[in-house]
Amino acid sequence: MLRILIVLGALAACLAAPTNETLPGKIVGGTTAAISQFPHMLALMNANNAQFCGASIISNNWGVSAAHCTVGFSANQLRVRAGSSQVNSGGSIHVVSQIINHASYNARTLNNDISLIRVATPFVFGTNVRAIGLRTTELTTGTYTTVTGWGAIRAGGAGSATLLQVSVPVVAPATCANQYSGITNGMLCAGYAAGGKDSCQGDSGGPLISGGLLVGVVSWGGVCAAANQPGVYAKVSFYRSWIQTNSGV
């Protein structure tokens, strides 16, 4: 059975899985990461400061995440932690003041799985807190990307207390479409044919980056790190105009 990066945690809304696909995002086969390497990284938390998804800073008051992480929540139920590689401590906590889920988000197919979150108090930029630029063009097949998060280190396992990173290559759209039904132009696939490295539960909404730019948002996939089951990400270049229209970024 395939994984969908499902949001778990208090007050999380129940989400329908894509047909024949189940279980969303974590880092498998990765290494620890310093927040100074990924200062755009945000931990998305519930009102009890429990992390259940990731997000990325794109300006001093906006972040981007996955719609399946934010649908079902009101803004005052969410927080983000910025500037810390530790999921439960450090950095600064910001109350979310606005959520914008993509109007065409489909909880069954996970098409248009992208959302914007605005914080009530602006991020203060420095070594450990910084916005990331947004890619406007598609990546070439085989390009290496990096995904980060606090998700589980094995399928069905507990999340990591420390930020993790893993490098995965972009998979050709046709190859990904042969593996999964429902791949759209707004999705990007990345992973190894042999498996072993991947995002998984708890990484949902977090960043996939390449060349210092945000290229994807962790969305869904098959069994974490399994052979021929790459991770699927919302393609940032496809949603670039939507982001600009709704956030001004």
PDB file of C-alpha atoms in Angstrom:
ATOM      1  CA  MET A   1       0.000   0.000   0.000  1.00  0.00           C
ATOM      2  CA  LEU A   2       1.393   3.423  -0.921  1.00  0.00           C
ATOM      3  CA  ARG A   3       2.073   6.212   1.530  1.00  0.00           C
ATOM      4  CA  ILE A   4       0.442   9.624   1.596  1.00  0.00           C
ATOM      5  CA  LEU A   5       2.156  12.151   3.817  1.00  0.00           C
ATOM      6  CA  ILE A   6      -0.758  12.038   6.259  1.00  0.00           C
ATOM      7  CA  VAL A   7      -0.918  14.648   9.007  1.00  0.00           C
ATOM      8  CA  LEU A   8      -1.025  13.091  12.439  1.00  0.00           C
ATOM      9  CA  GLY A   9      -1.448  14.999  15.694  1.00  0.00           C
ATOM     10  CA  ALA A  10      -4.005  16.642  17.911  1.00  0.00           C
ATOM     11  CA  LEU A  11      -6.772  18.459  16.088  1.00  0.00           C
ATOM     12  CA  ALA A  12      -5.533  17.286  12.691  1.00  0.00           C
ATOM     13  CA  ALA A  13      -8.346  16.900  10.213  1.00  0.00           C
ATOM     14  CA  CYS A  14      -9.085  13.473   8.749  1.00  0.00           C
ATOM     15  CA  LEU A  15      -7.910  13.406   5.154  1.00  0.00           C
ATOM     16  CA  ALA A  16      -8.940  11.050   2.392  1.00  0.00           C
ATOM     17  CA  ALA A  17      -6.084   9.194   0.736  1.00  0.00           C
ATOM     18  CA  PRO A  18      -5.581   9.081  -3.008  1.00  0.00           C
ATOM     19  CA  THR A  19      -7.006   5.939  -4.528  1.00  0.00           C
ATOM     20  CA  ASN A  20      -4.657   3.027  -3.766  1.00  0.00           C
ATOM     21  CA  GLU A  21      -2.194   5.411  -2.125  1.00  0.00           C
ATOM     22  CA  THR A  22      -1.591   5.956   1.577  1.00  0.00           C
ATOM     23  CA  LEU A  23       0.810   7.609   4.014  1.00  0.00           C
ATOM     24  CA  PRO A  24       2.667  11.008   3.709  1.00  0.00           C
ATOM     25  CA  GLY A  25       6.245  12.184   4.764  1.00  0.00           C
ATOM     26  CA  LYS A  26       9.634  11.540   6.762  1.00  0.00           C
ATOM     27  CA  ILE A  27      13.390  11.452   6.158  1.00  0.00           C
ATOM     28  CA  VAL A  28      14.771   7.942   5.575  1.00  0.00           C
ATOM     29  CA  GLY A  29      18.466   7.300   4.959  1.00  0.00           C
ATOM     30  CA  GLY A  30      19.466  10.845   5.834  1.00  0.00           C
ATOM     31  CA  THR A  31      21.934  12.642   8.091  1.00  0.00           C
ATOM     32  CA  THR A  32      21.599  15.339  10.735  1.00  0.00           C
ATOM     33  CA  ALA A  33      21.443  18.936   9.542  1.00  0.00           C
ATOM     34  CA  ALA A  34      22.248  22.271  11.172  1.00  0.00           C
ATOM     35  CA  ILE A  35      19.548  24.920  10.905  1.00  0.00           C
ATOM     36  CA  SER A  36      22.199  27.351   9.606  1.00  0.00           C
ATOM     37  CA  GLN A  37      22.386  25.129   6.505  1.00  0.00           C
ATOM     38  CA  PHE A  38      18.609  25.345   6.018  1.00  0.00           C
ATOM     39  CA  PRO A  39      17.529  28.619   7.686  1.00  0.00           C
ATOM     40  CA  HIS A  40      14.263  28.639   5.741  1.00  0.00           C
ATOM     41  CA  MET A  41      13.090  25.485   7.546  1.00  0.00           C
ATOM     42  CA  LEU A  42       9.997  25.737   9.743  1.00  0.00           C
ATOM     43  CA  ALA A  43       8.382  23.227  12.087  1.00  0.00           C
ATOM     44  CA  LEU A  44       4.598  23.456  11.708  1.00  0.00           C
ATOM     45  CA  MET A  45       2.951  22.795  15.073  1.00  0.00           C
ATOM     46  CA  ASN A  46      -0.469  22.598  16.662  1.00  0.00           C
ATOM     47  CA  ALA A  47      -1.601  24.852  19.521  1.00  0.00           C
ATOM     48  CA  ASN A  48       0.266  22.615  21.982  1.00  0.00           C
ATOM     49  CA  ASN A  49       3.523  23.206  20.088  1.00  0.00           C
ATOM     50  CA  ALA A  50       3.589  19.607  18.834  1.00  0.00           C
ATOM     51  CA  GLN A  51       5.202  19.387  15.391  1.00  0.00           C
ATOM     52  CA  PHE A  52       3.332  17.424  12.728  1.00  0.00           C
ATOM     53  CA  CYS A  53       4.489  18.946   9.417  1.00  0.00           C
ATOM     54  CA  GLY A  54       7.118  21.209   7.916  1.00  0.00           C
ATOM     55  CA  ALA A  55       7.058  24.495   6.012  1.00  0.00           C
ATOM     56  CA  SER A  56       9.460  26.967   4.407  1.00  0.00           C
ATOM     57  CA  ILE A  57      10.014  30.696   4.978  1.00  0.00           C
ATOM     58  CA  ILE A  58       9.511  32.658   1.752  1.00  0.00           C
ATOM     59  CA  SER A  59       9.369  36.200   3.221  1.00  0.00           C
ATOM     60  CA  ASN A  60       9.471  37.881   6.617  1.00  0.00           C
ATOM     61  CA  ASN A  61       5.812  37.024   7.239  1.00  0.00           C
ATOM     62  CA  TRP A  62       4.915  34.173   4.864  1.00  0.00           C
ATOM     63  CA  GLY A  63       5.669  30.472   4.718  1.00  0.00           C
ATOM     64  CA  VAL A  64       4.643  27.750   2.287  1.00  0.00           C
ATOM     65  CA  SER A  65       3.486  24.261   3.247  1.00  0.00           C
ATOM     66  CA  ALA A  66       1.237  21.450   1.995  1.00  0.00           C
ATOM     67  CA  ALA A  67      -2.532  21.872   1.961  1.00  0.00           C
ATOM     68  CA  HIS A  68      -2.988  18.438   3.520  1.00  0.00           C
ATOM     69  CA  CYS A  69      -1.126  19.832   6.556  1.00  0.00           C
ATOM     70  CA  THR A  70      -3.308  22.914   6.974  1.00  0.00           C
ATOM     71  CA  VAL A  71      -6.806  21.984   5.760  1.00  0.00           C
ATOM     72  CA  GLY A  72      -9.136  21.588   8.712  1.00  0.00           C
ATOM     73  CA  PHE A  73      -7.272  24.013  10.945  1.00  0.00           C
ATOM     74  CA  SER A  74      -8.108  27.608  11.740  1.00  0.00           C
ATOM     75  CA  ALA A  75      -5.108  29.930  11.813  1.00  0.00           C
ATOM     76  CA  ASN A  76      -5.111  30.363  15.596  1.00  0.00           C
ATOM     77  CA  GLN A  77      -4.688  26.607  16.045  1.00  0.00           C
ATOM     78  CA  LEU A  78      -1.271  26.615  14.364  1.00  0.00           C
ATOM     79  CA  ARG A  79       2.235  27.772  15.242  1.00  0.00           C
ATOM     80  CA  VAL A  80       5.609  27.594  13.510  1.00  0.00           C
ATOM     81  CA  ARG A  81       9.050  27.276  15.057  1.00  0.00           C
ATOM     82  CA  ALA A  82      11.834  29.067  13.185  1.00  0.00           C
ATOM     83  CA  GLY A  83      15.588  29.063  13.677  1.00  0.00           C
ATOM     84  CA  SER A  84      16.114  25.727  15.422  1.00  0.00           C
ATOM     85  CA  SER A  85      17.282  22.286  14.317  1.00  0.00           C
ATOM     86  CA  GLN A  86      15.563  20.845  17.407  1.00  0.00           C
ATOM     87  CA  VAL A  87      11.901  20.073  16.909  1.00  0.00           C
ATOM     88  CA  ASN A  88      10.863  20.812  20.491  1.00  0.00           C
ATOM     89  CA  SER A  89      13.133  23.656  21.590  1.00  0.00           C
ATOM     90  CA  GLY A  90      15.063  26.740  20.548  1.00  0.00           C
ATOM     91  CA  GLY A  91      14.452  29.357  17.909  1.00  0.00           C
ATOM     92  CA  SER A  92      11.304  31.472  17.926  1.00  0.00           C
ATOM     93  CA  ILE A  93       7.651  30.455  17.907  1.00  0.00           C
ATOM     94  CA  HIS A  94       5.202  32.408  15.743  1.00  0.00           C
ATOM     95  CA  VAL A  95       1.413  32.205  15.865  1.00  0.00           C
ATOM     96  CA  VAL A  96      -0.171  31.730  12.438  1.00  0.00           C
ATOM     97  CA  SER A  97      -2.546  34.553  11.525  1.00  0.00           C
ATOM     98  CA  GLN A  98      -3.764  33.382   8.114  1.00  0.00           C
ATOM     99  CA  ILE A  99      -3.945  30.155   6.119  1.00  0.00           C
ATOM    100  CA  ILE A 100      -4.513  30.110   2.358  1.00  0.00           C
ATOM    101  CA  ASN A 101      -5.120  26.626   0.996  1.00  0.00           C
ATOM    102  CA  HIS A 102      -5.126  26.183  -2.767  1.00  0.00           C
ATOM    103  CA  ALA A 103      -8.750  26.520  -3.847  1.00  0.00           C
ATOM    104  CA  SER A 104      -8.460  23.448  -6.088  1.00  0.00           C
ATOM    105  CA  TYR A 105      -6.770  21.205  -3.534  1.00  0.00           C
ATOM    106  CA  ASN A 106      -8.137  17.661  -3.772  1.00  0.00           C
ATOM    107  CA  ALA A 107      -7.769  15.605  -0.583  1.00  0.00           C
ATOM    108  CA  ARG A 108      -8.320  12.332  -2.480  1.00  0.00           C
ATOM    109  CA  THR A 109      -5.768  12.807  -5.261  1.00  0.00           C
ATOM    110  CA  LEU A 110      -3.551  15.324  -3.432  1.00  0.00           C
ATOM    111  CA  ASN A 111      -3.521  17.482  -6.541  1.00  0.00           C
ATOM    112  CA  ASN A 112      -2.718  21.143  -5.771  1.00  0.00           C
ATOM    113  CA  ASP A 113      -1.323  20.133  -2.384  1.00  0.00           C
ATOM    114  CA  ILE A 114       0.059  23.534  -1.435  1.00  0.00           C
ATOM    115  CA  SER A 115      -0.803  26.222   1.100  1.00  0.00           C
ATOM    116  CA  LEU A 116       0.444  29.543   2.426  1.00  0.00           C
ATOM    117  CA  ILE A 117       0.738  30.472   6.087  1.00  0.00           C
ATOM    118  CA  ARG A 118       1.115  34.016   7.375  1.00  0.00           C
ATOM    119  CA  VAL A 119       2.599  34.668  10.809  1.00  0.00           C
ATOM    120  CA  ALA A 120       1.338  37.288  13.248  1.00  0.00           C
ATOM    121  CA  THR A 121       4.842  38.467  14.178  1.00  0.00           C
ATOM    122  CA  PRO A 122       7.447  38.730  11.392  1.00  0.00           C
ATOM    123  CA  PHE A 123      10.466  36.472  11.226  1.00  0.00           C
ATOM    124  CA  VAL A 124      13.689  38.214  12.276  1.00  0.00           C
ATOM    125  CA  PHE A 125      16.282  37.231   9.722  1.00  0.00           C
ATOM    126  CA  GLY A 126      19.775  36.159  10.726  1.00  0.00           C
ATOM    127  CA  THR A 127      22.135  33.196  10.472  1.00  0.00           C
ATOM    128  CA  ASN A 128      19.449  30.679  11.404  1.00  0.00           C
ATOM    129  CA  VAL A 129      16.350  32.341   9.963  1.00  0.00           C
ATOM    130  CA  ARG A 130      16.129  33.364   6.314  1.00  0.00           C
ATOM    131  CA  ALA A 131      13.741  33.266   3.374  1.00  0.00           C
ATOM    132  CA  ILE A 132      14.406  30.945   0.452  1.00  0.00           C
ATOM    133  CA  GLY A 133      13.914  31.918  -3.178  1.00  0.00           C
ATOM    134  CA  LEU A 134      11.396  30.146  -5.372  1.00  0.00           C
ATOM    135  CA  ARG A 135      12.337  28.282  -8.539  1.00  0.00           C
ATOM    136  CA  THR A 136      10.506  29.419 -11.661  1.00  0.00           C
ATOM    137  CA  THR A 137      11.628  26.728 -14.124  1.00  0.00           C
ATOM    138  CA  GLU A 138      11.533  22.930 -14.091  1.00  0.00           C
ATOM    139  CA  LEU A 139      14.500  20.826 -13.068  1.00  0.00           C
ATOM    140  CA  THR A 140      16.211  18.396 -15.425  1.00  0.00           C
ATOM    141  CA  THR A 141      15.752  14.693 -14.732  1.00  0.00           C
ATOM    142  CA  GLY A 142      18.588  13.427 -12.554  1.00  0.00           C
ATOM    143  CA  THR A 143      19.250  16.757 -10.844  1.00  0.00           C
ATOM    144  CA  TYR A 144      20.048  16.206  -7.197  1.00  0.00           C
ATOM    145  CA  THR A 145      17.784  17.835  -4.656  1.00  0.00           C
ATOM    146  CA  THR A 146      17.756  17.938  -0.857  1.00  0.00           C
ATOM    147  CA  VAL A 147      14.752  17.362   1.390  1.00  0.00           C
ATOM    148  CA  THR A 148      14.741  18.199   5.100  1.00  0.00           C
ATOM    149  CA  GLY A 149      12.454  17.493   8.014  1.00  0.00           C
ATOM    150  CA  TRP A 150      11.814  15.992  11.430  1.00  0.00           C
ATOM    151  CA  GLY A 151       9.856  13.014  10.162  1.00  0.00           C
ATOM    152  CA  ALA A 152      10.319   9.347  11.024  1.00  0.00           C
ATOM    153  CA  ILE A 153      13.537   7.598  10.037  1.00  0.00           C
ATOM    154  CA  ARG A 154      11.678   4.466   8.949  1.00  0.00           C
ATOM    155  CA  ALA A 155       8.162   3.781   7.711  1.00  0.00           C
ATOM    156  CA  GLY A 156       5.743   3.927  10.630  1.00  0.00           C
ATOM    157  CA  GLY A 157       8.476   4.969  13.070  1.00  0.00           C
ATOM    158  CA  ALA A 158       8.684   7.911  15.455  1.00  0.00           C
ATOM    159  CA  GLY A 159       9.779  11.353  14.306  1.00  0.00           C
ATOM    160  CA  SER A 160      13.297  12.706  14.726  1.00  0.00           C
ATOM    161  CA  ALA A 161      14.067  15.250  17.451  1.00  0.00           C
ATOM    162  CA  THR A 162      16.820  16.718  15.285  1.00  0.00           C
ATOM    163  CA  LEU A 163      16.524  18.075  11.743  1.00  0.00           C
ATOM    164  CA  LEU A 164      17.516  15.566   9.064  1.00  0.00           C
ATOM    165  CA  GLN A 165      18.485  15.950   5.413  1.00  0.00           C
ATOM    166  CA  VAL A 166      18.735  13.589   2.468  1.00  0.00           C
ATOM    167  CA  SER A 167      19.715  14.022  -1.179  1.00  0.00           C
ATOM    168  CA  VAL A 168      17.518  12.504  -3.904  1.00  0.00           C
ATOM    169  CA  PRO A 169      17.549  12.859  -7.716  1.00  0.00           C
ATOM    170  CA  VAL A 170      14.636  14.136  -9.792  1.00  0.00           C
ATOM    171  CA  VAL A 171      12.734  11.332 -11.521  1.00  0.00           C
ATOM    172  CA  ALA A 172      11.469  11.713 -15.092  1.00  0.00           C
ATOM    173  CA  PRO A 173       7.734  12.560 -15.164  1.00  0.00           C
ATOM    174  CA  ALA A 174       6.990   9.622 -17.441  1.00  0.00           C
ATOM    175  CA  THR A 175       8.785   7.225 -15.106  1.00  0.00           C
ATOM    176  CA  CYS A 176       6.857   8.555 -12.121  1.00  0.00           C
ATOM    177  CA  ALA A 177       3.555   8.369 -14.000  1.00  0.00           C
ATOM    178  CA  ASN A 178       4.278   4.712 -14.764  1.00  0.00           C
ATOM    179  CA  GLN A 179       4.712   4.053 -11.058  1.00  0.00           C
ATOM    180  CA  TYR A 180       1.758   6.069  -9.754  1.00  0.00           C
ATOM    181  CA  SER A 181      -1.632   6.997 -11.140  1.00  0.00           C
ATOM    182  CA  GLY A 182      -2.714  10.608 -10.827  1.00  0.00           C
ATOM    183  CA  ILE A 183       0.601  12.371 -11.444  1.00  0.00           C
ATOM    184  CA  THR A 184      -0.156  15.888 -12.676  1.00  0.00           C
ATOM    185  CA  ASN A 185       1.851  18.793 -14.102  1.00  0.00           C
ATOM    186  CA  GLY A 186       1.875  20.299 -10.627  1.00  0.00           C
ATOM    187  CA  MET A 187       3.772  17.340  -9.154  1.00  0.00           C
ATOM    188  CA  LEU A 188       7.493  16.590  -9.110  1.00  0.00           C
ATOM    189  CA  CYS A 189       8.968  13.195  -8.246  1.00  0.00           C
ATOM    190  CA  ALA A 190      12.356  12.544  -6.649  1.00  0.00           C
ATOM    191  CA  GLY A 191      14.040   9.416  -5.333  1.00  0.00           C
ATOM    192  CA  TYR A 192      16.236   6.441  -6.151  1.00  0.00           C
ATOM    193  CA  ALA A 193      15.057   3.467  -8.193  1.00  0.00           C
ATOM    194  CA  ALA A 194      16.698   1.232  -5.594  1.00  0.00           C
ATOM    195  CA  GLY A 195      15.048   3.107  -2.738  1.00  0.00           C
ATOM    196  CA  GLY A 196      16.794   3.591   0.608  1.00  0.00           C
ATOM    197  CA  LYS A 197      16.473   7.375   0.811  1.00  0.00           C
ATOM    198  CA  ASP A 198      13.241   9.365   0.951  1.00  0.00           C
ATOM    199  CA  SER A 199      10.956  11.764   2.779  1.00  0.00           C
ATOM    200  CA  CYS A 200       8.090  10.261   4.828  1.00  0.00           C
ATOM    201  CA  GLN A 201       5.592  10.706   7.716  1.00  0.00           C
ATOM    202  CA  GLY A 202       6.156  13.998   9.520  1.00  0.00           C
ATOM    203  CA  ASP A 203       8.087  15.686   6.677  1.00  0.00           C
ATOM    204  CA  SER A 204       4.919  16.722   4.840  1.00  0.00           C
ATOM    205  CA  GLY A 205       4.847  20.378   3.855  1.00  0.00           C
ATOM    206  CA  GLY A 206       8.600  20.701   4.155  1.00  0.00           C
ATOM    207  CA  PRO A 207      11.069  21.855   1.505  1.00  0.00           C
ATOM    208  CA  LEU A 208      12.710  20.143  -1.435  1.00  0.00           C
ATOM    209  CA  ILE A 209      15.540  22.414  -2.554  1.00  0.00           C
ATOM    210  CA  SER A 210      18.114  22.602  -5.333  1.00  0.00           C
ATOM    211  CA  GLY A 211      20.636  25.305  -6.127  1.00  0.00           C
ATOM    212  CA  GLY A 212      19.559  27.310  -3.108  1.00  0.00           C
ATOM    213  CA  LEU A 213      15.956  27.549  -4.315  1.00  0.00           C
ATOM    214  CA  LEU A 214      12.717  25.919  -3.199  1.00  0.00           C
ATOM    215  CA  VAL A 215      11.659  23.488  -5.914  1.00  0.00           C
ATOM    216  CA  GLY A 216       9.090  21.308  -4.162  1.00  0.00           C
ATOM    217  CA  VAL A 217       6.845  20.842  -1.133  1.00  0.00           C
ATOM    218  CA  VAL A 218       6.716  17.364   0.441  1.00  0.00           C
ATOM    219  CA  SER A 219       3.336  15.872  -0.467  1.00  0.00           C
ATOM    220  CA  TRP A 220       2.977  12.080  -0.842  1.00  0.00           C
ATOM    221  CA  GLY A 221       4.462   8.858  -2.181  1.00  0.00           C
ATOM    222  CA  GLY A 222       4.585   5.095  -1.871  1.00  0.00           C
ATOM    223  CA  VAL A 223       6.075   3.055   0.972  1.00  0.00           C
ATOM    224  CA  CYS A 224       8.830   5.247   2.420  1.00  0.00           C
ATOM    225  CA  ALA A 225      12.198   4.649   0.730  1.00  0.00           C
ATOM    226  CA  ALA A 226      10.945   1.559  -1.126  1.00  0.00           C
ATOM    227  CA  ALA A 227      12.348   0.666  -4.543  1.00  0.00           C
ATOM    228  CA  ASN A 228      10.620   2.324  -7.505  1.00  0.00           C
ATOM    229  CA  GLN A 229       8.399   4.416  -5.222  1.00  0.00           C
ATOM    230  CA  PRO A 230       9.766   7.975  -5.317  1.00  0.00           C
ATOM    231  CA  GLY A 231       8.533  10.813  -3.171  1.00  0.00           C
ATOM    232  CA  VAL A 232       6.018  13.160  -4.788  1.00  0.00           C
ATOM    233  CA  TYR A 233       6.217  16.911  -4.229  1.00  0.00           C
ATOM    234  CA  ALA A 234       4.103  19.915  -5.173  1.00  0.00           C
ATOM    235  CA  LYS A 235       6.145  21.569  -7.933  1.00  0.00           C
ATOM    236  CA  VAL A 236       6.953  25.145  -6.888  1.00  0.00           C
ATOM    237  CA  SER A 237       7.601  26.428 -10.416  1.00  0.00           C
ATOM    238  CA  PHE A 238       4.089  25.323 -11.411  1.00  0.00           C
ATOM    239  CA  TYR A 239       2.564  27.245  -8.482  1.00  0.00           C
ATOM    240  CA  ARG A 240       4.864  30.273  -8.653  1.00  0.00           C
ATOM    241  CA  SER A 241       2.168  32.661  -9.927  1.00  0.00           C
ATOM    242  CA  TRP A 242      -0.347  31.332  -7.373  1.00  0.00           C
ATOM    243  CA  ILE A 243       2.122  32.056  -4.578  1.00  0.00           C
ATOM    244  CA  GLN A 244       2.759  35.573  -5.868  1.00  0.00           C
ATOM    245  CA  THR A 245      -0.928  36.351  -6.330  1.00  0.00           C
ATOM    246  CA  ASN A 246      -1.862  35.218  -2.833  1.00  0.00           C
ATOM    247  CA  SER A 247       1.133  36.402  -0.809  1.00  0.00           C
ATOM    248  CA  GLY A 248       2.778  39.107  -2.870  1.00  0.00           C
ATOM    249  CA  VAL A 249       6.054  37.156  -2.700  1.00  0.00           C
TER     250      VAL A 249
END
